[in-house]
PDB file of N, CA and C in Angstrom:
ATOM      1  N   UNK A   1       0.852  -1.168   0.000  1.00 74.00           N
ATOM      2  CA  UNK A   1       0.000   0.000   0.000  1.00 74.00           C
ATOM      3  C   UNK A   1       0.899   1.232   0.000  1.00 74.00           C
ATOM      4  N   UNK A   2       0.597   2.245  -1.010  1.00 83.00           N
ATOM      5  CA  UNK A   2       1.433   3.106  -1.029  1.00 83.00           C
ATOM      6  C   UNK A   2       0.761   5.013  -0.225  1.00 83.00           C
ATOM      7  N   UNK A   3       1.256   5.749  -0.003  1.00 85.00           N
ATOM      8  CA  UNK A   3       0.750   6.904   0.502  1.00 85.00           C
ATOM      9  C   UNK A   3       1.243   8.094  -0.554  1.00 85.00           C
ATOM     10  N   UNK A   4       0.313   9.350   0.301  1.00 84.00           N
ATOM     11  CA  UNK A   4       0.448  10.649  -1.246  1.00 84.00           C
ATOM     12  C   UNK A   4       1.538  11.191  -0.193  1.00 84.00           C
ATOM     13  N   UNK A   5       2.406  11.979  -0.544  1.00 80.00           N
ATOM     14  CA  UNK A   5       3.552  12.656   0.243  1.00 80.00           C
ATOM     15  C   UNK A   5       3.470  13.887  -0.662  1.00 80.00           C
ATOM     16  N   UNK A   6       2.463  14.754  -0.261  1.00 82.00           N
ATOM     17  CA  UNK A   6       2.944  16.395  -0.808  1.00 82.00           C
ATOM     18  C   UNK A   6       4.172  16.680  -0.977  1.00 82.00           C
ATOM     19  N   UNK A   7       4.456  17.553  -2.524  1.00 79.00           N
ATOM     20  CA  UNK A   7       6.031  17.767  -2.549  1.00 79.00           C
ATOM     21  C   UNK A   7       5.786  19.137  -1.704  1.00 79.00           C
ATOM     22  N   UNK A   8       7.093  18.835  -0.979  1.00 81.00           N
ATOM     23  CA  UNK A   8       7.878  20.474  -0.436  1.00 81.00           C
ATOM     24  C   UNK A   8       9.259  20.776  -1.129  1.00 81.00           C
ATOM     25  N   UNK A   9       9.300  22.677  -0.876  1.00 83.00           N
ATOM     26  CA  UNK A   9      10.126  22.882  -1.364  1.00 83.00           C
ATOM     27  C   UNK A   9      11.436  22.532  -0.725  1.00 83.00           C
ATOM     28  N   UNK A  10      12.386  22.366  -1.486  1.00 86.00           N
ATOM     29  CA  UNK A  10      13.762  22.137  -1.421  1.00 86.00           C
ATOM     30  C   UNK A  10      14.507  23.183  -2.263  1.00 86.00           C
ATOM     31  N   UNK A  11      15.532  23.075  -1.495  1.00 91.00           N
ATOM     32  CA  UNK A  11      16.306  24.011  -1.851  1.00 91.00           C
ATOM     33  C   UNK A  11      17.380  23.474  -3.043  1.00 91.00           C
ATOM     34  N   UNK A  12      18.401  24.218  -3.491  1.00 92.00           N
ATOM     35  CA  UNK A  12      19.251  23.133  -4.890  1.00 92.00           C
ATOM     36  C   UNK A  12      20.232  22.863  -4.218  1.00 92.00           C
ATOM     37  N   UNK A  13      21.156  22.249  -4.341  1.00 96.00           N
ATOM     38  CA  UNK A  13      22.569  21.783  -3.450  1.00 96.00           C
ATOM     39  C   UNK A  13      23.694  22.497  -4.939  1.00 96.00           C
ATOM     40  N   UNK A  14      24.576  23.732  -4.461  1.00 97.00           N
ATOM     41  CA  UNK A  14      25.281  24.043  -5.918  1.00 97.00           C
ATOM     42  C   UNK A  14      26.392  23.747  -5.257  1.00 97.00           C
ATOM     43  N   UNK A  15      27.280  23.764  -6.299  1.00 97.00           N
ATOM     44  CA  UNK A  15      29.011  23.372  -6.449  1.00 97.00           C
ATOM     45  C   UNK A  15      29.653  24.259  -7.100  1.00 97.00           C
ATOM     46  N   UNK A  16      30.649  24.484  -7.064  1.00 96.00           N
ATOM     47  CA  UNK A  16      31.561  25.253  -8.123  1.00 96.00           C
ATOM     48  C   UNK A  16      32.513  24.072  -8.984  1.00 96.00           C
ATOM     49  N   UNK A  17      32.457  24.369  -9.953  1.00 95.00           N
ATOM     50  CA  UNK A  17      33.471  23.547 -10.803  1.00 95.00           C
ATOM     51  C   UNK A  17      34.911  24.212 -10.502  1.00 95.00           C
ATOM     52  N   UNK A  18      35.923  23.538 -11.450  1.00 94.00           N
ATOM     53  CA  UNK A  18      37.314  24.095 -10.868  1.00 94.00           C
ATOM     54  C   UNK A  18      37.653  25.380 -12.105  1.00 94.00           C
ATOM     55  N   UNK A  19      38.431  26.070 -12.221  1.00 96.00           N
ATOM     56  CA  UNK A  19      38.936  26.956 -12.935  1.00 96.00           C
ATOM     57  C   UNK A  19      39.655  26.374 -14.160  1.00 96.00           C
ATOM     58  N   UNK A  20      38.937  27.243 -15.304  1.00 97.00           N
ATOM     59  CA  UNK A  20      39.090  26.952 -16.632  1.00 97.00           C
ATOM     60  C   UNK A  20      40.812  28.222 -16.982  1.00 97.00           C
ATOM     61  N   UNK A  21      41.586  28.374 -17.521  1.00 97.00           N
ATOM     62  CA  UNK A  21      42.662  29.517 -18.116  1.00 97.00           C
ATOM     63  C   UNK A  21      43.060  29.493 -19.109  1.00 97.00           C
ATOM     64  N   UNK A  22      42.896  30.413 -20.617  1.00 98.00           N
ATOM     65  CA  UNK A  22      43.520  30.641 -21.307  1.00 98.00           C
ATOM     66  C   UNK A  22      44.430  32.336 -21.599  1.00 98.00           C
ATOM     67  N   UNK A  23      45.376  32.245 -21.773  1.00 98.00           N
ATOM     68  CA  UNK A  23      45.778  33.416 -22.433  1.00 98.00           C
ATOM     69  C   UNK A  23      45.250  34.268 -23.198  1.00 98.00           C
ATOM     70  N   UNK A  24      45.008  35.754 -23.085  1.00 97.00           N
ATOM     71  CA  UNK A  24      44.671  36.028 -24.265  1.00 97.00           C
ATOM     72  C   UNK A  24      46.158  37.255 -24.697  1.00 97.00           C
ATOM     73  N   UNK A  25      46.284  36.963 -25.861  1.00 97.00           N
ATOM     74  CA  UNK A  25      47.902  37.540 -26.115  1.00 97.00           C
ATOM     75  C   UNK A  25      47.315  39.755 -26.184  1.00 97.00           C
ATOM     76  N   UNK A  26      48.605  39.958 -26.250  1.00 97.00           N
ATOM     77  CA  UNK A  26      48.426  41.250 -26.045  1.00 97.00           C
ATOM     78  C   UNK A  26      47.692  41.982 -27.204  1.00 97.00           C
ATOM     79  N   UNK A  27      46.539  42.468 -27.137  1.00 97.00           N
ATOM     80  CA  UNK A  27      46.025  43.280 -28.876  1.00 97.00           C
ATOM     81  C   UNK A  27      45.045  42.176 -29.286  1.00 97.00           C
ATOM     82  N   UNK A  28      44.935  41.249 -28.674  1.00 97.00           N
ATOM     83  CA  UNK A  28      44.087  39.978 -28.793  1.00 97.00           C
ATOM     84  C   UNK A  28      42.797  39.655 -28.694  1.00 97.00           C
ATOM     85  N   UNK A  29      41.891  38.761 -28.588  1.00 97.00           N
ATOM     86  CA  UNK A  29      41.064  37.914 -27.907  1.00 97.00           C
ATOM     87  C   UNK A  29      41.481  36.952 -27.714  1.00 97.00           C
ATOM     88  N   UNK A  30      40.487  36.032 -26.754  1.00 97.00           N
ATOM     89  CA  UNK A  30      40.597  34.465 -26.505  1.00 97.00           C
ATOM     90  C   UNK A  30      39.291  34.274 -25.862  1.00 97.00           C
ATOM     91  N   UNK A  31      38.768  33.044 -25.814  1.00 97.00           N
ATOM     92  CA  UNK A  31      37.527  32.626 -25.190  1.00 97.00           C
ATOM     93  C   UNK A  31      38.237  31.347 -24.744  1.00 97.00           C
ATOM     94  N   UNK A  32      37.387  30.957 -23.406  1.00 97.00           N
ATOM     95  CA  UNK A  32      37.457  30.019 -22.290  1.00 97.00           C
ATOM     96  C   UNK A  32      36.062  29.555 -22.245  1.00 97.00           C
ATOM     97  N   UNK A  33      35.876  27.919 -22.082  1.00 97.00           N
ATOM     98  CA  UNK A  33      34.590  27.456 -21.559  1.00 97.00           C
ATOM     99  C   UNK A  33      34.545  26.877 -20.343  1.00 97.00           C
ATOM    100  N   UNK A  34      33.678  26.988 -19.545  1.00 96.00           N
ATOM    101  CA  UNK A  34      33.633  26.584 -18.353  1.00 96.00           C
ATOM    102  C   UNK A  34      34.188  25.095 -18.202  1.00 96.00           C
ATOM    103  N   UNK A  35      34.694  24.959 -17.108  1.00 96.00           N
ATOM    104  CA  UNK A  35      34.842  23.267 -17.438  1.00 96.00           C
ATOM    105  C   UNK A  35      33.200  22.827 -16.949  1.00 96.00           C
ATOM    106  N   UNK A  36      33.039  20.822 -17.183  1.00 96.00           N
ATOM    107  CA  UNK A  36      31.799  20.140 -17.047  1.00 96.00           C
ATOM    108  C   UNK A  36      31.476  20.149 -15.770  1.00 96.00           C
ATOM    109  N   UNK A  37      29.999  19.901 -15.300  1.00 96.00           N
ATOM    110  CA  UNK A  37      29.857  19.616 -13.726  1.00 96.00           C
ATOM    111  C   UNK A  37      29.897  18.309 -13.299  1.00 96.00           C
ATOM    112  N   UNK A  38      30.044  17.995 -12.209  1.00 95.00           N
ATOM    113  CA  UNK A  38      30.104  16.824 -12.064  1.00 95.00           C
ATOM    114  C   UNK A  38      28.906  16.155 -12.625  1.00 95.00           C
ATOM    115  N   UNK A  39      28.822  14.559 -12.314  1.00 95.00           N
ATOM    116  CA  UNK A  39      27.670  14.242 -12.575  1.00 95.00           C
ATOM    117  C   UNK A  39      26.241  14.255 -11.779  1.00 95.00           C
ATOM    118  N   UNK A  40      25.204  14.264 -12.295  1.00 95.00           N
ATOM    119  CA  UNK A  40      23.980  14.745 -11.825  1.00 95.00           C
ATOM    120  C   UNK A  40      23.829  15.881 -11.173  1.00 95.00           C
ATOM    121  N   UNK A  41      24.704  16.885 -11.660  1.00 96.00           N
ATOM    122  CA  UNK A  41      24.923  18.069 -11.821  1.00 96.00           C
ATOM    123  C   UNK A  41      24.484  19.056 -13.056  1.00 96.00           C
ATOM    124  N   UNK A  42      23.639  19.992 -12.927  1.00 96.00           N
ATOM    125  CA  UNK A  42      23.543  20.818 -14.325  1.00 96.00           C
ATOM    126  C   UNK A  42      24.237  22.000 -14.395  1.00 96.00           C
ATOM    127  N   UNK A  43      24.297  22.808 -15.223  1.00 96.00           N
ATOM    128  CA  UNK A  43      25.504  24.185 -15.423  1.00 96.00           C
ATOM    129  C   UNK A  43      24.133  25.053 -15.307  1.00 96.00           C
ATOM    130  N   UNK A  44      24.591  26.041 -13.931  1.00 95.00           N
ATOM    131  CA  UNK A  44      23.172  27.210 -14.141  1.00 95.00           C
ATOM    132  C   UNK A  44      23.639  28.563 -14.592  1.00 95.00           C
ATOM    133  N   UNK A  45      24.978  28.243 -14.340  1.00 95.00           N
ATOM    134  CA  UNK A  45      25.749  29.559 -14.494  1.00 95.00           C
ATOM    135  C   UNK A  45      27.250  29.500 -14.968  1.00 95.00           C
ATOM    136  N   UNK A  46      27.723  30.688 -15.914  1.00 95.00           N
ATOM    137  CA  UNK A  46      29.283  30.945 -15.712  1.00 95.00           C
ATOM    138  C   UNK A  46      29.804  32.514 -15.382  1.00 95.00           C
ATOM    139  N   UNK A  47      30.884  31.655 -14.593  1.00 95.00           N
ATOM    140  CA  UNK A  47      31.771  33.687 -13.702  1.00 95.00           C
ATOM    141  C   UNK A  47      32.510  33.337 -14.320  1.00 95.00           C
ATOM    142  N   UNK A  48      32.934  34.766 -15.196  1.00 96.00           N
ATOM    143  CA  UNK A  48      34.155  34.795 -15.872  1.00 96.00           C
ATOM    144  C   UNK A  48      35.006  36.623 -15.230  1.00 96.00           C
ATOM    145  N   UNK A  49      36.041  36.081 -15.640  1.00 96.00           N
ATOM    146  CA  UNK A  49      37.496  36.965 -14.799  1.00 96.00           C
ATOM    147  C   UNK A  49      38.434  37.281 -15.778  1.00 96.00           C
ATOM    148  N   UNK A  50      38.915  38.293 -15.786  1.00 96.00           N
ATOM    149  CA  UNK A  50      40.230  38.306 -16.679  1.00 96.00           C
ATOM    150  C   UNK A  50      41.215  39.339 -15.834  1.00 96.00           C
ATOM    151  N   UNK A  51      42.515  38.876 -15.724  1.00 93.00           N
ATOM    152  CA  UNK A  51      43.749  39.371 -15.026  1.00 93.00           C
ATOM    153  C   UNK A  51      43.750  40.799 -15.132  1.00 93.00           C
ATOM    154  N   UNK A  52      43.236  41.937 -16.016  1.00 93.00           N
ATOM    155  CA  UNK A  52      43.908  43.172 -15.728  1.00 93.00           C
ATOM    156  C   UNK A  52      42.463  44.171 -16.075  1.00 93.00           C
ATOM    157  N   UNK A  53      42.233  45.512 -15.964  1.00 92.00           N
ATOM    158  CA  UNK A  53      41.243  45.923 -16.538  1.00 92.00           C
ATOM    159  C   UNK A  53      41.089  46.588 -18.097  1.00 92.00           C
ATOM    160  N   UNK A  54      42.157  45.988 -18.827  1.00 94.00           N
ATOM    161  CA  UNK A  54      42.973  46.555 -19.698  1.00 94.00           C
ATOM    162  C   UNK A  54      42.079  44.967 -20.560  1.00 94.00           C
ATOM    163  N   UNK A  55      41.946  43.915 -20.073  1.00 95.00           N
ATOM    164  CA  UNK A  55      41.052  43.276 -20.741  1.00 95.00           C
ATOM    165  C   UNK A  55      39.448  43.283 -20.283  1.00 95.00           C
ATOM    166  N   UNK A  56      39.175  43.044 -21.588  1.00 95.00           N
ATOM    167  CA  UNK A  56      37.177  42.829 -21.044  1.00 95.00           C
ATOM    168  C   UNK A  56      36.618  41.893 -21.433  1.00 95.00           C
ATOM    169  N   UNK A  57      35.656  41.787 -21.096  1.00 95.00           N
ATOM    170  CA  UNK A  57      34.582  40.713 -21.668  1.00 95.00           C
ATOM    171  C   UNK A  57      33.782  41.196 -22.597  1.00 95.00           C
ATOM    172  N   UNK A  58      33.951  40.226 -23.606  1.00 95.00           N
ATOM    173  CA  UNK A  58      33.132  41.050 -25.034  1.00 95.00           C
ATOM    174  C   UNK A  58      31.872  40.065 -24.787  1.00 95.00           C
ATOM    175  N   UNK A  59      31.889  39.009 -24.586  1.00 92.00           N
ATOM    176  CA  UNK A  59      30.499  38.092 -24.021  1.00 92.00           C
ATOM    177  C   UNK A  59      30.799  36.864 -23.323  1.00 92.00           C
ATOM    178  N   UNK A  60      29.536  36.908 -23.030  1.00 90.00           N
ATOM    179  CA  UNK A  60      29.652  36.142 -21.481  1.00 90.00           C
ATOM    180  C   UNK A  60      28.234  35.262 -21.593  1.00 90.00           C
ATOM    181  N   UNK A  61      28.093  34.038 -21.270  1.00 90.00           N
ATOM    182  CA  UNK A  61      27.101  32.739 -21.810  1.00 90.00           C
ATOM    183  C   UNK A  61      27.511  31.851 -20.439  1.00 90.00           C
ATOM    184  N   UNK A  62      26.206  31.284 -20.173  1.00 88.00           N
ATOM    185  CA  UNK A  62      26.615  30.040 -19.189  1.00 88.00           C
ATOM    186  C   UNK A  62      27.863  28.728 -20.125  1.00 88.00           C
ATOM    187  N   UNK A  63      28.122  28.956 -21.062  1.00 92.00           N
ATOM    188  CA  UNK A  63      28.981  27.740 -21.414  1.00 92.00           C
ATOM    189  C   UNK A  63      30.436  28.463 -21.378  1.00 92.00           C
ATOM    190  N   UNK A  64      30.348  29.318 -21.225  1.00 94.00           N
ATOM    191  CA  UNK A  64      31.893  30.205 -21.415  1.00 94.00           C
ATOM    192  C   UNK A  64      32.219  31.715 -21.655  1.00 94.00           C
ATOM    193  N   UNK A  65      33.279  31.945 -22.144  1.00 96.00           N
ATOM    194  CA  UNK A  65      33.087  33.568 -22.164  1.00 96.00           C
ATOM    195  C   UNK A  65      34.158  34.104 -23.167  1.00 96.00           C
ATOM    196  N   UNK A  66      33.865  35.748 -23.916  1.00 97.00           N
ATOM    197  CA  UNK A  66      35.346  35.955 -24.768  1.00 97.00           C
ATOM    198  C   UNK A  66      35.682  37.346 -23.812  1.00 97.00           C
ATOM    199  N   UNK A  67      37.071  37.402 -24.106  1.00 97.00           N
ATOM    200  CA  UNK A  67      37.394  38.822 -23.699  1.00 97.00           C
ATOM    201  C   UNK A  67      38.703  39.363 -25.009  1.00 97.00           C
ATOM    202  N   UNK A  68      38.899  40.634 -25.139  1.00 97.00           N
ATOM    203  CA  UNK A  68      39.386  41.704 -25.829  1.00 97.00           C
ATOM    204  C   UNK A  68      40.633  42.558 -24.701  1.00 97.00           C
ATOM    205  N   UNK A  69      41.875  41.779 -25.239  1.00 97.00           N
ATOM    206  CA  UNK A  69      43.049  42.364 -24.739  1.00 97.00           C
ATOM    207  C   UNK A  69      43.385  43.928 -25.196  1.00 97.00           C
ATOM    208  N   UNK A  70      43.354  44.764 -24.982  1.00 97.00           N
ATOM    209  CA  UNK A  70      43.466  45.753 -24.982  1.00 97.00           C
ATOM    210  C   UNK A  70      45.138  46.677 -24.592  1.00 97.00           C
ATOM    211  N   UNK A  71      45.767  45.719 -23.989  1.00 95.00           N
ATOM    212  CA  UNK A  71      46.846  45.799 -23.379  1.00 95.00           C
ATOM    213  C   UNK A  71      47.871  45.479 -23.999  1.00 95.00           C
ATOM    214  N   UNK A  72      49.589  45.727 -23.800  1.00 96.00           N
ATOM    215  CA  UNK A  72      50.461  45.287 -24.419  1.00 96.00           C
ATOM    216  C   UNK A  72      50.931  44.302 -24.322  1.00 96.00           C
ATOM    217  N   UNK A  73      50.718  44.002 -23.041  1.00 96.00           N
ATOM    218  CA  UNK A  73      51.332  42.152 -22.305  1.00 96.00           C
ATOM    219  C   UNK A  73      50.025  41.418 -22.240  1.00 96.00           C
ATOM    220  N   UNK A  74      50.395  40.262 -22.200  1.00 97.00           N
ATOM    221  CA  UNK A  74      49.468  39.104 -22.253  1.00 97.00           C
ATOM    222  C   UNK A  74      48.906  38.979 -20.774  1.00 97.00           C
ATOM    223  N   UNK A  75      47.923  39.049 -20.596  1.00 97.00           N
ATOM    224  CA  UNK A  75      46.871  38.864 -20.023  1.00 97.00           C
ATOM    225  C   UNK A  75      45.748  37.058 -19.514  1.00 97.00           C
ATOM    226  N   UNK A  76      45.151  37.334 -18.642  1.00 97.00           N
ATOM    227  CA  UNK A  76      44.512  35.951 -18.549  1.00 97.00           C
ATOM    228  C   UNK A  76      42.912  36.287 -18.006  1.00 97.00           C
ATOM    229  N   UNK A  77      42.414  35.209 -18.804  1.00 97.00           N
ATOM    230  CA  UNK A  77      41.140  34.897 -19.148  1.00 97.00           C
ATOM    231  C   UNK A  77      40.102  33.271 -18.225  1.00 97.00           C
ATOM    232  N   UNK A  78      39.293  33.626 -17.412  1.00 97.00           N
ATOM    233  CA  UNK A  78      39.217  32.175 -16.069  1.00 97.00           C
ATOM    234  C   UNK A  78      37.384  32.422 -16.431  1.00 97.00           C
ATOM    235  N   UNK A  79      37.521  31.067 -16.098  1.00 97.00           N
ATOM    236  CA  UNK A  79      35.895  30.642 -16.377  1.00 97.00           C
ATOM    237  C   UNK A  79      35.564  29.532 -14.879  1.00 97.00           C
ATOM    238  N   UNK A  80      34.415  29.773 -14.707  1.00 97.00           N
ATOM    239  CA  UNK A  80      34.258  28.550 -13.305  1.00 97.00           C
ATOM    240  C   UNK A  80      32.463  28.209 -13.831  1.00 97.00           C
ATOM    241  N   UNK A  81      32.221  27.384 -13.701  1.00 96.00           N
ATOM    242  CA  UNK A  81      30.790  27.583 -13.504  1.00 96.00           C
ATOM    243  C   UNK A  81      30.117  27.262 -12.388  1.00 96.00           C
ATOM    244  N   UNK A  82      28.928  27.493 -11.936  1.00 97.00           N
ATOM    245  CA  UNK A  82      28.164  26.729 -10.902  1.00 97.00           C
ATOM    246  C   UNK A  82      27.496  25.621 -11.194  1.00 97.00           C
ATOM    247  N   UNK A  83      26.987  24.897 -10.807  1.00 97.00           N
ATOM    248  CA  UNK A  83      26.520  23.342 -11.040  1.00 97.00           C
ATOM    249  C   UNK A  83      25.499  23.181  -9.685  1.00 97.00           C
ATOM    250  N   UNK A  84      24.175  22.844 -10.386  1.00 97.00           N
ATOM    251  CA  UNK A  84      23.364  22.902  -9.147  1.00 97.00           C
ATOM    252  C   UNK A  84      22.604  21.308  -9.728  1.00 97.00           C
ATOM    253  N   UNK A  85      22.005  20.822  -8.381  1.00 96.00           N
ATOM    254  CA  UNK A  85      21.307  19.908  -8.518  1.00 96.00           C
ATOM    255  C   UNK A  85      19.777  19.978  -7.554  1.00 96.00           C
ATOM    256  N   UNK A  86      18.910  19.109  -7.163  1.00 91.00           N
ATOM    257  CA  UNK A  86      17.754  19.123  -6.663  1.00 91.00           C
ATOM    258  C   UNK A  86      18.278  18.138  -5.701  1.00 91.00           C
ATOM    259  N   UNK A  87      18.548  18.270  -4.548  1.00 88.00           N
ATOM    260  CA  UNK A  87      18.740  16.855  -3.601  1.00 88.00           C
ATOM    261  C   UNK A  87      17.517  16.258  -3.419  1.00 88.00           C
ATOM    262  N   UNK A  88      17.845  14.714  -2.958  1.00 77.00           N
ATOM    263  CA  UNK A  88      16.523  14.072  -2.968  1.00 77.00           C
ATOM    264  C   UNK A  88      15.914  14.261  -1.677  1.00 77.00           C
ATOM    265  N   UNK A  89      14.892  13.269  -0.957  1.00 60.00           N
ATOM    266  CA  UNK A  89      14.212  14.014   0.114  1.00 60.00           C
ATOM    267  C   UNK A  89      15.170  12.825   1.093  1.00 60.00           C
TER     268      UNK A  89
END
């Protein structure tokens, strides 16, 4: 015999993935993608970073990001994502 168990809310259980780095050379671009989440993990989000303010972010997407070196020296470009799941009850 089975019973009704109203769903309640729950909250998500998130993670950070580890840090993605590429170069972007001086006068440049480069794009970085987040690394994967673990498993039974989904990607809700990506933070992206770049080493100086001399680079920027030309766009920015949960799978990754580009940035525009602006600078004379080479520069760096970091991607992380978040990874959330639904824990069970």
């Amino acid at each position: 015999v089975g019973y009704f168990s109203a769903p309640q809310a729950t909250a998500l259980k998130c993670v950070q993935s580890g840090l993605a780095t590429v170069d972007i050379p001086a006068g440049g671009s480069a794009t970085v993608f987040s690394p994967s989440c673990p498993a039974g993990y989904a990607k809700t989000s990506t933070s992206c970073d770049t080493t100086s303010t001399s680079a920027y972010l030309t766009i920015s997407a949960i799978g990754g990001c580009q940035a525009r070196n602006t600078s004379a020296s080479l520069q760096q470009l970091t991607a992380q994502a978040t990874c959330c799941r639904v824990p069970g009850r």
